[in-house]
């Protein structure tokens, strides 16, 4: 059948979901509640459903009161007697979408701050291996971030004559999950000269209060 599918039934949850009565919703095309449905999207979904039998999509619906909300729809075809129907099971993911957008904005702010900060911002795992580094490390120690992330330990740059004692002191703080505050350490620049850094760090803990890095 050409054109958008027609709603032929809806349970109480679906009516509450959309704010319509049974009579207001049943008999309407699916595009009645879908804000962004286009003929091209309908054809794409029809093709996917016919190919895979079941598909999952994110959709934007409009309630009766005009409020838009995001939903995840799982669509599949079912045979009822001689009729082949399309069954849709939906869940509201508006809060999830909002959380994703908030995270995206937070990550964008963090990226902007780190890219423009004059301080070297880094992260290490529990073994001391760099997992993140801003590019300014090139100005400070002469190494590109791509040369140290996943490849270097924080103590690899320590001045050799003091490396063992400074490494032991640093790991003592790490073992106790203590913040690192104004930790002065002598490091060797890639060209060989000494650079004195003042390091601050905070422990990163997982949901079990286990240390996963700094």
Short mmCIF file of C-alpha atoms in Angstrom, two decimals:
data_model
loop_
_atom_site.label_atom_id
_atom_site.label_comp_id
_atom_site.label_asym_id
_atom_site.label_seq_id
_atom_site.Cartn_x
_atom_site.Cartn_y
_atom_site.Cartn_z
CA UNK A 1 0.00 0.00 0.00
CA UNK A 2 1.38 3.39 -0.97
CA UNK A 3 1.51 6.27 1.47
CA UNK A 4 2.18 6.36 5.20
CA UNK A 5 0.88 3.52 7.41
CA UNK A 6 -2.47 4.10 9.12
CA UNK A 7 -2.80 3.67 12.88
CA UNK A 8 -5.31 0.85 13.45
CA UNK A 9 -4.89 0.27 17.20
CA UNK A 10 -3.20 1.78 20.25
CA UNK A 11 -2.94 0.66 23.85
CA UNK A 12 -3.55 2.87 26.88
CA UNK A 13 0.16 3.62 27.26
CA UNK A 14 0.34 4.87 23.67
CA UNK A 15 -2.68 7.15 24.21
CA UNK A 16 -1.12 8.57 27.39
CA UNK A 17 2.20 8.87 25.57
CA UNK A 18 0.74 11.09 22.87
CA UNK A 19 -2.11 12.75 24.76
CA UNK A 20 -4.83 11.67 22.30
CA UNK A 21 -7.98 9.65 22.84
CA UNK A 22 -8.39 6.34 21.02
CA UNK A 23 -10.80 7.88 18.49
CA UNK A 24 -8.48 10.85 17.88
CA UNK A 25 -5.49 8.64 17.12
CA UNK A 26 -6.81 5.52 15.41
CA UNK A 27 -7.44 5.97 11.70
CA UNK A 28 -4.79 8.68 11.34
CA UNK A 29 -1.59 8.21 9.29
CA UNK A 30 1.59 7.70 11.30
CA UNK A 31 2.76 11.11 10.06
CA UNK A 32 0.00 12.62 12.23
CA UNK A 33 2.20 12.20 15.31
CA UNK A 34 5.64 12.31 13.70
CA UNK A 35 7.16 15.76 13.36
CA UNK A 36 9.88 14.91 10.86
CA UNK A 37 8.52 12.05 8.77
CA UNK A 38 9.14 12.53 5.03
CA UNK A 39 8.26 10.27 2.07
CA UNK A 40 11.97 9.44 1.73
CA UNK A 41 12.19 8.37 5.38
CA UNK A 42 9.08 6.22 4.99
CA UNK A 43 10.58 4.42 2.00
CA UNK A 44 13.87 3.89 3.84
CA UNK A 45 12.17 2.45 6.90
CA UNK A 46 9.87 0.28 4.81
CA UNK A 47 12.88 -1.13 2.98
CA UNK A 48 14.78 -1.82 6.20
CA UNK A 49 11.79 -3.49 7.86
CA UNK A 50 11.18 -5.68 4.81
CA UNK A 51 14.86 -6.61 4.70
CA UNK A 52 15.58 -7.16 8.38
CA UNK A 53 12.12 -7.86 9.78
CA UNK A 54 12.69 -5.55 12.74
CA UNK A 55 14.26 -2.09 13.00
CA UNK A 56 14.89 0.55 15.64
CA UNK A 57 14.71 4.30 14.97
CA UNK A 58 14.88 7.54 16.91
CA UNK A 59 11.87 9.71 16.08
CA UNK A 60 10.53 13.11 17.07
CA UNK A 61 6.82 13.10 17.95
CA UNK A 62 4.36 15.89 18.72
CA UNK A 63 1.84 15.43 21.51
CA UNK A 64 -1.70 16.74 21.29
CA UNK A 65 -0.68 19.79 23.34
CA UNK A 66 2.03 20.59 20.79
CA UNK A 67 4.95 19.55 22.97
CA UNK A 68 7.67 17.74 21.05
CA UNK A 69 9.43 14.70 22.51
CA UNK A 70 11.99 12.18 21.36
CA UNK A 71 11.19 8.49 21.24
CA UNK A 72 12.93 5.29 20.31
CA UNK A 73 10.64 3.18 18.12
CA UNK A 74 11.11 -0.53 17.52
CA UNK A 75 9.19 -1.52 14.39
CA UNK A 76 8.40 -4.97 13.08
CA UNK A 77 5.80 -6.61 10.86
CA UNK A 78 3.27 -9.03 12.34
CA UNK A 79 0.74 -11.26 10.62
CA UNK A 80 -2.81 -11.06 12.01
CA UNK A 81 -5.06 -13.38 10.04
CA UNK A 82 -4.77 -12.31 6.45
CA UNK A 83 -3.51 -8.87 7.38
CA UNK A 84 0.14 -7.86 7.60
CA UNK A 85 0.49 -5.11 10.18
CA UNK A 86 3.31 -2.92 11.41
CA UNK A 87 3.79 -2.98 15.16
CA UNK A 88 5.62 -0.12 16.87
CA UNK A 89 6.90 -0.27 20.45
CA UNK A 90 8.11 3.10 21.71
CA UNK A 91 9.85 4.57 24.74
CA UNK A 92 10.36 8.22 25.61
CA UNK A 93 14.06 9.14 25.37
CA UNK A 94 13.68 12.91 25.78
CA UNK A 95 15.69 12.99 29.03
CA UNK A 96 18.36 10.81 27.43
CA UNK A 97 18.59 13.20 24.46
CA UNK A 98 18.81 16.19 26.78
CA UNK A 99 21.57 14.49 28.74
CA UNK A 100 23.43 13.72 25.50
CA UNK A 101 23.16 17.36 24.41
CA UNK A 102 24.34 18.58 27.82
CA UNK A 103 27.30 16.20 27.60
CA UNK A 104 28.10 17.38 24.07
CA UNK A 105 28.10 21.01 25.22
CA UNK A 106 30.19 20.16 28.27
CA UNK A 107 32.73 18.33 26.11
CA UNK A 108 32.82 21.27 23.69
CA UNK A 109 33.50 23.67 26.57
CA UNK A 110 36.20 21.38 27.93
CA UNK A 111 37.81 21.14 24.49
CA UNK A 112 37.74 24.93 24.11
CA UNK A 113 39.28 25.45 27.56
CA UNK A 114 42.00 22.85 27.12
CA UNK A 115 42.93 24.01 23.62
CA UNK A 116 43.33 27.61 24.79
CA UNK A 117 44.84 27.09 28.24
CA UNK A 118 48.51 27.98 28.70
CA UNK A 119 48.90 25.13 31.22
CA UNK A 120 49.55 21.56 30.17
CA UNK A 121 46.40 19.55 30.90
CA UNK A 122 46.77 15.80 30.96
CA UNK A 123 45.27 12.54 32.20
CA UNK A 124 47.06 9.33 33.16
CA UNK A 125 45.78 5.85 33.95
CA UNK A 126 46.47 4.04 37.23
CA UNK A 127 49.83 2.86 35.87
CA UNK A 128 50.95 6.38 35.05
CA UNK A 129 50.55 6.11 31.27
CA UNK A 130 49.24 9.25 29.56
CA UNK A 131 45.70 8.79 28.25
CA UNK A 132 45.15 12.46 27.33
CA UNK A 133 47.36 15.46 26.72
CA UNK A 134 46.84 18.94 25.34
CA UNK A 135 49.06 20.11 22.51
CA UNK A 136 50.84 22.69 24.65
CA UNK A 137 53.12 19.91 25.92
CA UNK A 138 55.01 20.50 22.68
CA UNK A 139 55.84 24.04 23.87
CA UNK A 140 56.75 22.87 27.37
CA UNK A 141 58.65 19.62 26.81
CA UNK A 142 59.06 19.50 23.05
CA UNK A 143 56.90 16.38 22.60
CA UNK A 144 53.69 16.21 20.58
CA UNK A 145 50.67 14.81 22.42
CA UNK A 146 50.49 12.00 19.84
CA UNK A 147 54.00 10.96 20.87
CA UNK A 148 53.14 10.51 24.54
CA UNK A 149 49.46 9.44 24.79
CA UNK A 150 49.41 5.68 25.24
CA UNK A 151 53.21 5.58 24.90
CA UNK A 152 54.80 7.44 27.80
CA UNK A 153 54.57 7.32 31.60
CA UNK A 154 54.56 10.59 33.51
CA UNK A 155 57.89 9.66 35.13
CA UNK A 156 59.61 9.05 31.77
CA UNK A 157 60.37 12.78 31.60
CA UNK A 158 61.78 13.08 35.12
CA UNK A 159 65.42 14.14 35.38
CA UNK A 160 67.34 10.80 35.57
CA UNK A 161 69.28 11.45 38.80
CA UNK A 162 66.01 12.16 40.66
CA UNK A 163 63.66 9.86 38.72
CA UNK A 164 63.48 6.98 41.20
CA UNK A 165 62.85 9.13 44.28
CA UNK A 166 60.29 11.37 42.51
CA UNK A 167 58.54 8.37 40.99
CA UNK A 168 58.30 6.74 44.44
CA UNK A 169 56.89 9.93 45.95
CA UNK A 170 54.34 10.31 43.17
CA UNK A 171 53.17 6.69 43.42
CA UNK A 172 52.88 7.03 47.20
CA UNK A 173 50.31 9.78 46.66
CA UNK A 174 48.64 7.75 43.91
CA UNK A 175 48.39 4.63 46.11
CA UNK A 176 46.55 6.69 48.73
CA UNK A 177 44.34 8.34 46.08
CA UNK A 178 45.50 11.72 47.30
CA UNK A 179 45.26 14.91 45.23
CA UNK A 180 48.60 16.10 43.89
CA UNK A 181 49.19 19.73 44.84
CA UNK A 182 52.09 21.91 43.76
CA UNK A 183 54.37 18.94 43.19
CA UNK A 184 57.64 20.37 41.84
CA UNK A 185 59.46 18.06 39.47
CA UNK A 186 62.45 18.40 37.16
CA UNK A 187 61.85 17.11 33.64
CA UNK A 188 64.03 16.71 30.58
CA UNK A 189 62.95 18.58 27.45
CA UNK A 190 63.16 16.66 24.20
CA UNK A 191 66.21 18.76 23.28
CA UNK A 192 67.94 17.87 26.57
CA UNK A 193 67.51 20.95 28.78
CA UNK A 194 65.85 20.80 32.21
CA UNK A 195 62.30 22.09 32.73
CA UNK A 196 60.93 22.53 36.26
CA UNK A 197 57.20 21.87 36.43
CA UNK A 198 54.71 22.48 39.22
CA UNK A 199 52.12 19.72 38.93
CA UNK A 200 48.60 19.52 40.30
CA UNK A 201 46.32 16.52 39.85
CA UNK A 202 43.09 15.03 41.11
CA UNK A 203 42.27 11.31 41.35
CA UNK A 204 39.70 9.81 38.98
CA UNK A 205 37.56 7.19 40.72
CA UNK A 206 35.02 4.77 39.29
CA UNK A 207 31.62 3.96 40.79
CA UNK A 208 33.27 1.46 43.16
CA UNK A 209 35.62 4.16 44.49
CA UNK A 210 38.52 2.46 42.73
CA UNK A 211 41.31 4.61 41.33
CA UNK A 212 41.48 4.56 37.53
CA UNK A 213 43.79 7.50 36.97
CA UNK A 214 44.62 11.16 37.57
#
